[in-house]
Short mmCIF file of C-alpha atoms in Angstrom, two decimals:
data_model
loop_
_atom_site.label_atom_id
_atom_site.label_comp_id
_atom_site.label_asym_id
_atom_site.label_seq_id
_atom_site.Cartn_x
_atom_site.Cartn_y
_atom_site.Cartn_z
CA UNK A 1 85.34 30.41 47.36
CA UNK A 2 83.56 28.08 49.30
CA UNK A 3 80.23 29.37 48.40
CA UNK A 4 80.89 28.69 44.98
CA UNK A 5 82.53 25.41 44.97
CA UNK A 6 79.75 23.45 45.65
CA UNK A 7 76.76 24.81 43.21
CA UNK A 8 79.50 24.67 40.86
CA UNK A 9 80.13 20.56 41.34
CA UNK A 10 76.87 20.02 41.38
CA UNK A 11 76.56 22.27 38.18
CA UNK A 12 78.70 20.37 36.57
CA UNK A 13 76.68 17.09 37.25
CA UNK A 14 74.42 18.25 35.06
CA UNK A 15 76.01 19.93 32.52
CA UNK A 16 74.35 23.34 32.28
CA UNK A 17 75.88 25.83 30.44
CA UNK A 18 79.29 27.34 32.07
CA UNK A 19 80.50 26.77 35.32
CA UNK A 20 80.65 30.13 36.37
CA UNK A 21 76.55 30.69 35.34
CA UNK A 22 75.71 27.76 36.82
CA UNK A 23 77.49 28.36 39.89
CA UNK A 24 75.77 32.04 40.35
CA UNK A 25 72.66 30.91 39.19
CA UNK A 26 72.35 27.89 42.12
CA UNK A 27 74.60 29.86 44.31
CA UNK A 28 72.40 32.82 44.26
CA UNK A 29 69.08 30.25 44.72
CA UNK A 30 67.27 31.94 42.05
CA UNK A 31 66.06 28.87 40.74
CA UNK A 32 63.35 26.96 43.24
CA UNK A 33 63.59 23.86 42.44
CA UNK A 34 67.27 23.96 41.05
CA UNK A 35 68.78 20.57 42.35
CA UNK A 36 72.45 21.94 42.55
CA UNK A 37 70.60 24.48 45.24
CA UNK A 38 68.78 21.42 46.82
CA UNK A 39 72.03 19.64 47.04
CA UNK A 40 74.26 22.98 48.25
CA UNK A 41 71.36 23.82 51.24
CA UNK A 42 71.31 20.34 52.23
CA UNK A 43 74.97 19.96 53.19
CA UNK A 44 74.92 23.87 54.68
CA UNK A 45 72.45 22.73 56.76
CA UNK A 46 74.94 19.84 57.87
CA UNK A 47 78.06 21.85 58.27
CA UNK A 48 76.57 24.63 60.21
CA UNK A 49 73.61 22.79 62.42
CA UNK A 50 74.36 19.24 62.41
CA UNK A 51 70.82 18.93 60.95
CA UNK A 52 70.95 15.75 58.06
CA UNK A 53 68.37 16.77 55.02
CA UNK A 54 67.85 15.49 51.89
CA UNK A 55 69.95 16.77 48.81
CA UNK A 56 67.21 15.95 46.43
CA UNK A 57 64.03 18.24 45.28
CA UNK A 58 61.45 15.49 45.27
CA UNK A 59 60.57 13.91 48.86
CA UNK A 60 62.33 10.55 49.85
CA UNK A 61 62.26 8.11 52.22
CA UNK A 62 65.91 6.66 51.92
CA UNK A 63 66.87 7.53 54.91
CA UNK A 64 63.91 5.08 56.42
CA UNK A 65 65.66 2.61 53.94
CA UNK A 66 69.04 3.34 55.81
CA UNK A 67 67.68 3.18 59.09
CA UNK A 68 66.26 -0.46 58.37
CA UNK A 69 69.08 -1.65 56.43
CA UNK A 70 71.37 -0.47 59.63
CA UNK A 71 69.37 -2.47 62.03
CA UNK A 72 69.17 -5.40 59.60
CA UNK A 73 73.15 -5.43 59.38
CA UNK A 74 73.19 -5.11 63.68
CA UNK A 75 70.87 -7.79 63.91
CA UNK A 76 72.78 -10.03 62.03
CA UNK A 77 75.91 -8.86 63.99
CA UNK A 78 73.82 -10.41 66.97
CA UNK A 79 73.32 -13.74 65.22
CA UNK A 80 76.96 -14.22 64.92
CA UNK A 81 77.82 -12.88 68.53
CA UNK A 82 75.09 -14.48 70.06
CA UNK A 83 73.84 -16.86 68.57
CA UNK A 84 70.55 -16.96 66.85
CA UNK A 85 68.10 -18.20 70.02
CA UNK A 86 69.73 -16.09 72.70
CA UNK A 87 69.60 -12.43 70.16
CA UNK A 88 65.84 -13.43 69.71
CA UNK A 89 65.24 -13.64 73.25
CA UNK A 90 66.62 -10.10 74.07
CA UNK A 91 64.76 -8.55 71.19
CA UNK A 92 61.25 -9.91 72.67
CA UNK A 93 62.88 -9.31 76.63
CA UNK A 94 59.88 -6.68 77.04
CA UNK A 95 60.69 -7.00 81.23
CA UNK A 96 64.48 -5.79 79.92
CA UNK A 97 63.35 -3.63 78.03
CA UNK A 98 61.42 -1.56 80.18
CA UNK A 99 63.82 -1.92 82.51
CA UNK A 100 66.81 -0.46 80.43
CA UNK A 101 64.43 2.14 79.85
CA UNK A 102 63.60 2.93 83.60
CA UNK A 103 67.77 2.10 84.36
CA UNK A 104 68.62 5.08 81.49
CA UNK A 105 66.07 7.35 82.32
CA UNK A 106 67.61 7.25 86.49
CA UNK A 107 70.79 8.20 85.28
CA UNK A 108 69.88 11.36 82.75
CA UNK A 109 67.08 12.10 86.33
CA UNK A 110 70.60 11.49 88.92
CA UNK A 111 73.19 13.86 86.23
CA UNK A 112 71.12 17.18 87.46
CA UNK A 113 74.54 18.97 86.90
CA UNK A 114 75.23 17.66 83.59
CA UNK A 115 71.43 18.34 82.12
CA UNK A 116 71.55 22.19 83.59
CA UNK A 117 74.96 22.77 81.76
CA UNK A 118 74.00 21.56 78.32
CA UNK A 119 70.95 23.22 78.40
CA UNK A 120 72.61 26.54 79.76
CA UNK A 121 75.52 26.46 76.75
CA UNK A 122 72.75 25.22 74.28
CA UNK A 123 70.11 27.76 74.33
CA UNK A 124 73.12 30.36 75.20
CA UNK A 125 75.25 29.28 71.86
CA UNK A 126 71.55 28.77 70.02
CA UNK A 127 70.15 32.01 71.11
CA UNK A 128 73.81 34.39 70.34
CA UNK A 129 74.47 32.20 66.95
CA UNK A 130 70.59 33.15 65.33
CA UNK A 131 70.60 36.72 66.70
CA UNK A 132 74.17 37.56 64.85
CA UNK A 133 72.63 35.85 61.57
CA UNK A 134 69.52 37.99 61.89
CA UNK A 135 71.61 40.80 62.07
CA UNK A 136 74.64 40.37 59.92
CA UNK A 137 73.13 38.41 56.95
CA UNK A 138 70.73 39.09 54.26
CA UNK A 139 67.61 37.99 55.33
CA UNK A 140 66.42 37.43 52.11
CA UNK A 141 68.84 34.07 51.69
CA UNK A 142 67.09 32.51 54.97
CA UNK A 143 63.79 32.86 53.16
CA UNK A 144 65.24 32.11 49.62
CA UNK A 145 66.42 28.55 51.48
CA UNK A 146 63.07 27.90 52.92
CA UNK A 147 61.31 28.39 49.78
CA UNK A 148 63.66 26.23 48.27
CA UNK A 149 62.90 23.63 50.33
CA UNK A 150 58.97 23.97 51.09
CA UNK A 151 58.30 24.19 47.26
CA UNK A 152 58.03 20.28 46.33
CA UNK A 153 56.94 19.13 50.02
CA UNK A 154 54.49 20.00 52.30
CA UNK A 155 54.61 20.57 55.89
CA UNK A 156 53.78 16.58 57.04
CA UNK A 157 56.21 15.69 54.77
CA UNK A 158 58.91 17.78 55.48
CA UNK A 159 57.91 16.80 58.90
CA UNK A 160 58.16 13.46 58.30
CA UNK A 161 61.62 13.04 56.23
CA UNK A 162 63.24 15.68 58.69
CA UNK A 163 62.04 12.92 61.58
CA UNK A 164 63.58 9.75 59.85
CA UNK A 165 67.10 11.47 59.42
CA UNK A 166 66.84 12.88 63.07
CA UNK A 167 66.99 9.12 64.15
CA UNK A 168 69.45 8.50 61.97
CA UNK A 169 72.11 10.90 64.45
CA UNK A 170 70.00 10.46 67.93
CA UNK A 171 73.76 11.91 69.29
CA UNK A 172 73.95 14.80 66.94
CA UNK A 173 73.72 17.38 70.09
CA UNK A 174 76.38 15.36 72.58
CA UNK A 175 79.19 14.42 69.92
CA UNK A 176 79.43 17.33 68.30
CA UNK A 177 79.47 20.12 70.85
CA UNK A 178 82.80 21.71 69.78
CA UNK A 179 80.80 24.13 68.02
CA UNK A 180 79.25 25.52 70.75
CA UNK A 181 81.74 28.25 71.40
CA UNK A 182 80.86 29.21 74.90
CA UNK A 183 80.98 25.36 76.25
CA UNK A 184 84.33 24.74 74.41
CA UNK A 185 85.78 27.95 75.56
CA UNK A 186 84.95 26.51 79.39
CA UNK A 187 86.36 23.49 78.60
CA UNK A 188 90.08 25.07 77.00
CA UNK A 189 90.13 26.85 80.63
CA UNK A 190 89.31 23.83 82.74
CA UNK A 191 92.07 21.77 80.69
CA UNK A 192 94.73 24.93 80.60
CA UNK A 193 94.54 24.84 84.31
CA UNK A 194 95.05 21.21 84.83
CA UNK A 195 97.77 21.19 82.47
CA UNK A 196 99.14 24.40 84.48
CA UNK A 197 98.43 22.45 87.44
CA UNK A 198 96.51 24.88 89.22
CA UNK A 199 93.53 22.63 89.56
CA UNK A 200 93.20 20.62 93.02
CA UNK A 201 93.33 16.96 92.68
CA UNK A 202 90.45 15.03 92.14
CA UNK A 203 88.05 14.64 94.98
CA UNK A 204 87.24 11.20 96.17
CA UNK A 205 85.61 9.03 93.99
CA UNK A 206 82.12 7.24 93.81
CA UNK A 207 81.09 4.36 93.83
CA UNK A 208 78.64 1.73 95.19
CA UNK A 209 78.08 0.89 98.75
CA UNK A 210 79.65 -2.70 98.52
CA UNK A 211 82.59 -0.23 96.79
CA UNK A 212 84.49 2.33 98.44
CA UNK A 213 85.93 3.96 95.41
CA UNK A 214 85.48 3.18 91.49
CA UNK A 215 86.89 0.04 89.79
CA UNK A 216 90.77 -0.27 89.30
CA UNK A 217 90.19 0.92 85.54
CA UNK A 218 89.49 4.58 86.14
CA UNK A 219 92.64 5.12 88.70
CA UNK A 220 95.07 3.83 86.71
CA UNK A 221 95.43 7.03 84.45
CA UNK A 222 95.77 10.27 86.16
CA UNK A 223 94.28 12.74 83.32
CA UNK A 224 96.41 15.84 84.48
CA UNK A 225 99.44 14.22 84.15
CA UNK A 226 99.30 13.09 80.63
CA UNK A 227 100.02 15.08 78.00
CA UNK A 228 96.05 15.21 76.73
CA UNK A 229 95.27 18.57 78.94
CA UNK A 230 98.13 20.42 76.46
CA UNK A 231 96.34 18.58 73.68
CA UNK A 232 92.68 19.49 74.14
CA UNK A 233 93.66 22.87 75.57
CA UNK A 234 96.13 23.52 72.60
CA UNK A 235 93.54 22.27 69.58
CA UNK A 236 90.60 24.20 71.65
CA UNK A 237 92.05 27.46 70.96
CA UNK A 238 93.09 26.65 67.85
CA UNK A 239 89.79 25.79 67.24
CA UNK A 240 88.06 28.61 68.49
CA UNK A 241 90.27 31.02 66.66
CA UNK A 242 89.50 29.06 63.30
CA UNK A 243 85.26 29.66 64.40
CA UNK A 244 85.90 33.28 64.85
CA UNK A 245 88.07 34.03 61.86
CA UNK A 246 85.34 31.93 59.38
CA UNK A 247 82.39 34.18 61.05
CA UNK A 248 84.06 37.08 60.65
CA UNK A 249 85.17 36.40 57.10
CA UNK A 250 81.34 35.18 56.65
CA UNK A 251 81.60 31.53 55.86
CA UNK A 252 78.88 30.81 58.69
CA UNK A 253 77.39 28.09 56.91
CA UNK A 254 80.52 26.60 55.25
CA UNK A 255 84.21 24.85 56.66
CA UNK A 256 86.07 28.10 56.23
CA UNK A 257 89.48 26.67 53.74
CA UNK A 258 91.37 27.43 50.32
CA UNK A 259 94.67 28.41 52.51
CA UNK A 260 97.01 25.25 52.99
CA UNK A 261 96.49 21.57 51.53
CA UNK A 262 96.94 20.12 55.14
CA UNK A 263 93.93 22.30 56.49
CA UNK A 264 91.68 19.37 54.93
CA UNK A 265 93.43 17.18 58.12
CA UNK A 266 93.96 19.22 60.58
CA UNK A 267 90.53 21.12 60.77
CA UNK A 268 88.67 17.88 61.51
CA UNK A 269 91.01 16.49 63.21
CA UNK A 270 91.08 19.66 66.02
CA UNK A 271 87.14 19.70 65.39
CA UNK A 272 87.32 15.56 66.55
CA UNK A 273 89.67 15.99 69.47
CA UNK A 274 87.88 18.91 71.09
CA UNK A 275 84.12 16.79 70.54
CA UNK A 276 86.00 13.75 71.72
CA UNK A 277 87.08 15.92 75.45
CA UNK A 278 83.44 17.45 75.57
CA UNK A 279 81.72 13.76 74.99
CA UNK A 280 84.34 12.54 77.49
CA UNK A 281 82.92 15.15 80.53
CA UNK A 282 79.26 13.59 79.29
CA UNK A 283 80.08 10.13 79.86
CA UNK A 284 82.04 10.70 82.98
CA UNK A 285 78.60 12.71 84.51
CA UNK A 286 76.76 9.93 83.34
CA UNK A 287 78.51 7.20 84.32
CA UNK A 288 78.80 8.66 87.49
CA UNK A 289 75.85 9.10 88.15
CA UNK A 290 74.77 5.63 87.97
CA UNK A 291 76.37 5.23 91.55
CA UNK A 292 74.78 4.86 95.08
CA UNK A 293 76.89 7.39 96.42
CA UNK A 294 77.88 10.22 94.76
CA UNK A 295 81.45 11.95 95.01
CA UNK A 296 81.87 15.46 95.09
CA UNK A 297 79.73 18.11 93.24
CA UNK A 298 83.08 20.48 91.85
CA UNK A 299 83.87 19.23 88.34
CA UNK A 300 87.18 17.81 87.43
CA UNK A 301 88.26 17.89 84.40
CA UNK A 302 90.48 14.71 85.25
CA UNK A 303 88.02 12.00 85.01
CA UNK A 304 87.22 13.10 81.38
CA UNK A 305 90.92 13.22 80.39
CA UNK A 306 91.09 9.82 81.13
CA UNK A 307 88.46 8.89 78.15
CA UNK A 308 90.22 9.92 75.89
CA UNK A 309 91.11 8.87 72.89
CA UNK A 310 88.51 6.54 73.25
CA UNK A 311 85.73 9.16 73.48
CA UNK A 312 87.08 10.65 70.68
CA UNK A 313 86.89 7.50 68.62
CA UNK A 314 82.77 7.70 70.01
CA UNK A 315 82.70 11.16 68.12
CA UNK A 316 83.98 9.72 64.86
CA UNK A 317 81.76 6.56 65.47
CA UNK A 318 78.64 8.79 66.53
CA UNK A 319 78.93 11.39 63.71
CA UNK A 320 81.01 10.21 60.88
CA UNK A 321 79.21 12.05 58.42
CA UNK A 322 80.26 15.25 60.15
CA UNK A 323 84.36 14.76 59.96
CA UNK A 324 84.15 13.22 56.38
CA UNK A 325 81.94 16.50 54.95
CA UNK A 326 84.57 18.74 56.27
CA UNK A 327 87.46 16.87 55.24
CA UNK A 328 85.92 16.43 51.55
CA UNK A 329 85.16 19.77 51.32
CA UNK A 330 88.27 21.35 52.54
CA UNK A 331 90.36 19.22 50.61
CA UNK A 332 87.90 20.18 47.04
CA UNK A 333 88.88 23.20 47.70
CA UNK A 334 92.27 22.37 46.65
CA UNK A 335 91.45 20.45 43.57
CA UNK A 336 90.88 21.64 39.63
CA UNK A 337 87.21 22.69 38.80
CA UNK A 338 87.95 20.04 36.20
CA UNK A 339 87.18 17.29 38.49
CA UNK A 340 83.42 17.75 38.56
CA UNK A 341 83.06 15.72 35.62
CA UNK A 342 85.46 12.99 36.32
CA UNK A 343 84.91 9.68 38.43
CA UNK A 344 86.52 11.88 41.47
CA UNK A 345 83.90 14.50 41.31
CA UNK A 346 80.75 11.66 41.22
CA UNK A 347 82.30 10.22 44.88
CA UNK A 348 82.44 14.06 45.67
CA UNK A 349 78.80 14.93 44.63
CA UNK A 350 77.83 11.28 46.04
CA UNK A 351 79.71 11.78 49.62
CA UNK A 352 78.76 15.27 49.93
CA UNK A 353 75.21 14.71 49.25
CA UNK A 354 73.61 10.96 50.00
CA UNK A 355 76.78 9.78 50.88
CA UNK A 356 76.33 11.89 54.67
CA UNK A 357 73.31 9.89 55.36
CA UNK A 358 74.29 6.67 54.26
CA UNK A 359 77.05 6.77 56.72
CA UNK A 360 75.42 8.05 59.27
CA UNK A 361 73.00 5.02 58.89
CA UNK A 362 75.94 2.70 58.44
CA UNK A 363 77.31 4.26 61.98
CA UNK A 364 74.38 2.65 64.38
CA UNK A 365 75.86 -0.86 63.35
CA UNK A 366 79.01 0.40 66.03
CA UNK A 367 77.13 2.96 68.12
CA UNK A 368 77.26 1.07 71.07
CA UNK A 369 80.69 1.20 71.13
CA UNK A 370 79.97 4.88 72.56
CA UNK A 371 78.66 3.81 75.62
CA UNK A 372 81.47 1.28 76.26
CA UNK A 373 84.04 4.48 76.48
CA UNK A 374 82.51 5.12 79.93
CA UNK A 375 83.87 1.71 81.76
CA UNK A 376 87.46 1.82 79.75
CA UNK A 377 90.50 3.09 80.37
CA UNK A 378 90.76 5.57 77.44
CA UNK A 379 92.78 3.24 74.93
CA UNK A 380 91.25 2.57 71.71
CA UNK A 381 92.19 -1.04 71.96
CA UNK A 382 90.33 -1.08 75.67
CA UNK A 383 86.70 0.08 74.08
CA UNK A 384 87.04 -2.23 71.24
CA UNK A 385 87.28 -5.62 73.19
CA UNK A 386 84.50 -3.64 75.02
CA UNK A 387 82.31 -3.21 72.65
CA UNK A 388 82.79 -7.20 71.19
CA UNK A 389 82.00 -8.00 75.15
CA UNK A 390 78.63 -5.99 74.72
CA UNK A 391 77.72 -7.50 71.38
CA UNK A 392 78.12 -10.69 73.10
CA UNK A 393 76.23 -10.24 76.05
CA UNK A 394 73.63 -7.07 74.98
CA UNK A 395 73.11 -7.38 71.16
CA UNK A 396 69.85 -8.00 71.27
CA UNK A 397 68.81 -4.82 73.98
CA UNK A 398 71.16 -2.61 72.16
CA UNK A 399 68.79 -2.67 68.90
CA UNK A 400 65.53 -2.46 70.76
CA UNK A 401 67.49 0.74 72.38
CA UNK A 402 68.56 2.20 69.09
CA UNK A 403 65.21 1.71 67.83
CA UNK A 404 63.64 3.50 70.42
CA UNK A 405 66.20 6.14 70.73
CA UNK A 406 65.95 6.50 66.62
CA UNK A 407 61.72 6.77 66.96
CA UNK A 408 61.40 9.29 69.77
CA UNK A 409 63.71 11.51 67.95
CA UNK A 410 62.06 10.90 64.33
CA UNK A 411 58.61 11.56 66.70
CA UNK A 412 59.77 14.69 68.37
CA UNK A 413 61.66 16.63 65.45
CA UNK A 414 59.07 15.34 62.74
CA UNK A 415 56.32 17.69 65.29
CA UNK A 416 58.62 20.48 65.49
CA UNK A 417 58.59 20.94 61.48
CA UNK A 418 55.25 21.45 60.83
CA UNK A 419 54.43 23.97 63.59
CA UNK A 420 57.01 26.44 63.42
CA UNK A 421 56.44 26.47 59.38
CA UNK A 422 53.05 27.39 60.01
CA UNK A 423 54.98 31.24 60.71
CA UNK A 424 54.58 33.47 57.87
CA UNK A 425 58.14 32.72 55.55
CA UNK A 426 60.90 34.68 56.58
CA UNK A 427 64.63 33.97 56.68
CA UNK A 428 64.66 33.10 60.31
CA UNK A 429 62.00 30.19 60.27
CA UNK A 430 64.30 27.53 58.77
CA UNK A 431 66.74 28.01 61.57
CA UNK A 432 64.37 28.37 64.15
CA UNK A 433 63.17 24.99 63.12
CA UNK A 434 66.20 23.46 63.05
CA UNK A 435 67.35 24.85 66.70
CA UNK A 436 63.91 23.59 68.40
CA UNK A 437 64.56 20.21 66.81
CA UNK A 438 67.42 20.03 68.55
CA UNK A 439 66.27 21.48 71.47
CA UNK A 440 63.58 18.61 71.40
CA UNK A 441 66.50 15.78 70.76
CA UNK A 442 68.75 16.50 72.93
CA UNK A 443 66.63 14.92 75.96
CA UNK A 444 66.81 11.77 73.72
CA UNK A 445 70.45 11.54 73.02
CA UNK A 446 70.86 11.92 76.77
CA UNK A 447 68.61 8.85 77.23
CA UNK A 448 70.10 7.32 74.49
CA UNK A 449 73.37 7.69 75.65
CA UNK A 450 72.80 6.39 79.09
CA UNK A 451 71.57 3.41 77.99
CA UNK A 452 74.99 2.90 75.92
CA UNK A 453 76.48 3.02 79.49
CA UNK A 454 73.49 1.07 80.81
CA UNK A 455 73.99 -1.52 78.56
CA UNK A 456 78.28 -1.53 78.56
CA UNK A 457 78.05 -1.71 82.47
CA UNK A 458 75.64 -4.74 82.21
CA UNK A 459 78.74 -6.58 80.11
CA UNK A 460 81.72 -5.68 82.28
CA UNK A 461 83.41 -9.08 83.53
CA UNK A 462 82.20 -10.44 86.67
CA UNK A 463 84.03 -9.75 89.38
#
């Protein structure tokens, strides 16, 4: 069903013929060129990779538009936080800058632990997630996809558009790590056992040489003994299950739904809490690593546990686009085929299509907010006087550090494009592309993120 549902809205945008022709007809991907095919590959590529595309045939730059407007709308945050002469001043700090830059890149260089992990479960996940596609799909729908998509641009171009909407998401491969499988199924067993308590306590803590332990705010909370270890552990194999039972049903590409009205809820609402916990263990490593002396090497599960919910308010900050396509789609699903041509079904075509990468733009206005999880408490209410604190102090870094995070990931992808299209077409190049793009960004949301924390430490109250 899901297959269908969304050639079919699109379909009915334009009015050709029946809905069950036009349907099979963009479904099937037939027609190169076929903008309900454009607009159907574009948010597949979402769902299943986390890669943003285009939904329209002809080349675009919005997404350059998006990016601008987003830094336009922070930079007039600044002016009203800051003040117009002190916002200036940080934007042409080039000492600070290069600073924040050298301060960022120490931390991703000091979290050894936490870079061999994700790139273990990455290329693992990666690597097991293209080989079953190669072998249980048709390989002519990979190709069919490409051609689709190579037919009106050329390699630069593709390059280049695929670039500007990787900066758009420069955390795509931290905050949404609940679909990697093998990672999440680590991190259910790490939170079963401290909710079992069969975990040792937490070792002793870092912290600075004037400090013999961290800051009051991250031993006020013990993370076992809450009630978020039965949460995360609970929704993680929940979650899992709900991954295994779409692959095996083959809705790879697609939010597996059409059973229950509250599925459109609860599906990305398990899908946010178990990216929230897995962001959470990133911004503990990171944080951590920041200090002069470093605690013990064993990971505890505890000091993430203590984020959240505020990491998992970074998740839906990060990647909005991401929560809103599933719930959308799950919930059409439920709704008449009739409501392609009403007002409904024009939000639905718009949200499902543009409407991704127009939030995700809208998103870097509060990604800093991200990096203030790291120094809170966990509450909501804790990172959002944060995050005012930073826009106060560090409005003017923050968008010289979104810019730069946003251009070395437009850089990077927009190479990877071109080169691995210059393979001979075959269903596996399109993901192969996409999966070295991301192998490519993920260095740069690592940076990216510790500079969040960089910049959130620099605006902590004075002691």
């Amino acid at each position: 069903m899901g297959w269908l549902t969304m050639p079919l809205l699109w379909a009915q945008a334009a009015g050709s013929g029946s809905g069950a022709s036009a349907a099979a007809a963009a479904g099937s991907g037939t027609g190169v060129g076929n903008p309900a095919a454009m607009a159907s590959l574009a948010f597949r590529r979402w769902c299943s990779g986390l890669t943003l595309c285009s939904p329209q045939v002809i080349p675009s730059m919005d997404g350059l538009w998006a990016f601008l407007a987003s830094l336009a709308m922070l930079f007039a945050v600044a002016m009203v936080f800051q003040g117009p002469l002190l916002a200036l001043q940080q934007l042409i700090d080039i000492p600070g800058h290069a600073a924040l830059v050298r301060q960022a890149t120490r931390r991703v260089w000091r979290a050894g632990r936490l870079v061999s992990a994700l790139i273990t479960f990455t290329v693992l996940a990666w690597t097991g997630s293209q080989t079953l596609g190669f072998l249980a799909e048709k390989t002519d729908r990979g190709k069919t996809d490409l051609t689709l998509l190579t037919r009106s641009r050329e390699r630069f171009e593709l390059g280049l558009e695929q670039g500007v909407l990787a900066g758009l998401t420069p955390l795509r491969d931290l905050a949404g790590l609940a679909d990697n499988l093998p990672l999440l199924i680590c991190a259910v067993y790490l939170a079963f056992r401290a909710s079992s308590g069969m975990l040792p306590p937490a070792g002793p803590a870092v912290g600075r040489p004037r400090e013999k332990s961290l800051p009051a705010r991250f031993t006020t909370r013990g993370g076992g003994g809450s009630g978020w270890p039965n949460v995360i552990w609970g929704c993680g194999s929940l979650y899992i299950l709900y991954r295994l039972v779409a692959r095996a049903s083959g809705s790879v590409d697609l939010p597996l739904g059409g059973c229950l009205v509250v599925e459109a809820l609860l599906v990305p609402l398990m899908m946010l809490l178990c990216d929230g916990f897995l962001l959470a263990w990133i911004l503990s490593e990171l944080r951590n690593a920041g200090f002069d002396q470093i605690g013990e090497d064993r990971f505890h599960p505890g000091q993430a546990l203590e984020l959240m919910p505020a990491a998992a308010l970074g998740c839906a900050v990060a990647l909005p686009a991401r929560y809103v396509a599933a719930l959308v789609f799950l919930a059409l699903q439920h709704l008449p085929t009739s409501v392609g041509t009403t007002a409904l079904g024009r939000y639905i075509r718009w949200q499902l299509g543009w409407g991704l990468v127009d939030l995700q733009g809208a998103s870097l206005v509060v990604l800093g907010s991200v990096g203030v999880v790291a120094w809170s408490r966990g509450s909501i209410g804790d990172a959002s006087w944060g995050f005012k604190r930073l826009l106060e102090d560090q409005a003017g870094h923050l968008i010289v550090a979104l810019a730069m995070a946003a251009a070395a990931a437009c850089l990077l992808a927009g190479l990877i494009y071109p080169l691995v299209l210059l393979l001979p077409p075959a269903g596996w190049v399109l993901p192969a592309a996409d999966s070295y793009a991301h192998y490519v960004t993920l260095p740069v949301g690592l940076w990216t993120l510790a500079a969040l924390i960089e910049l959130a430490e620099r605006s902590l109250p004075r002691r």
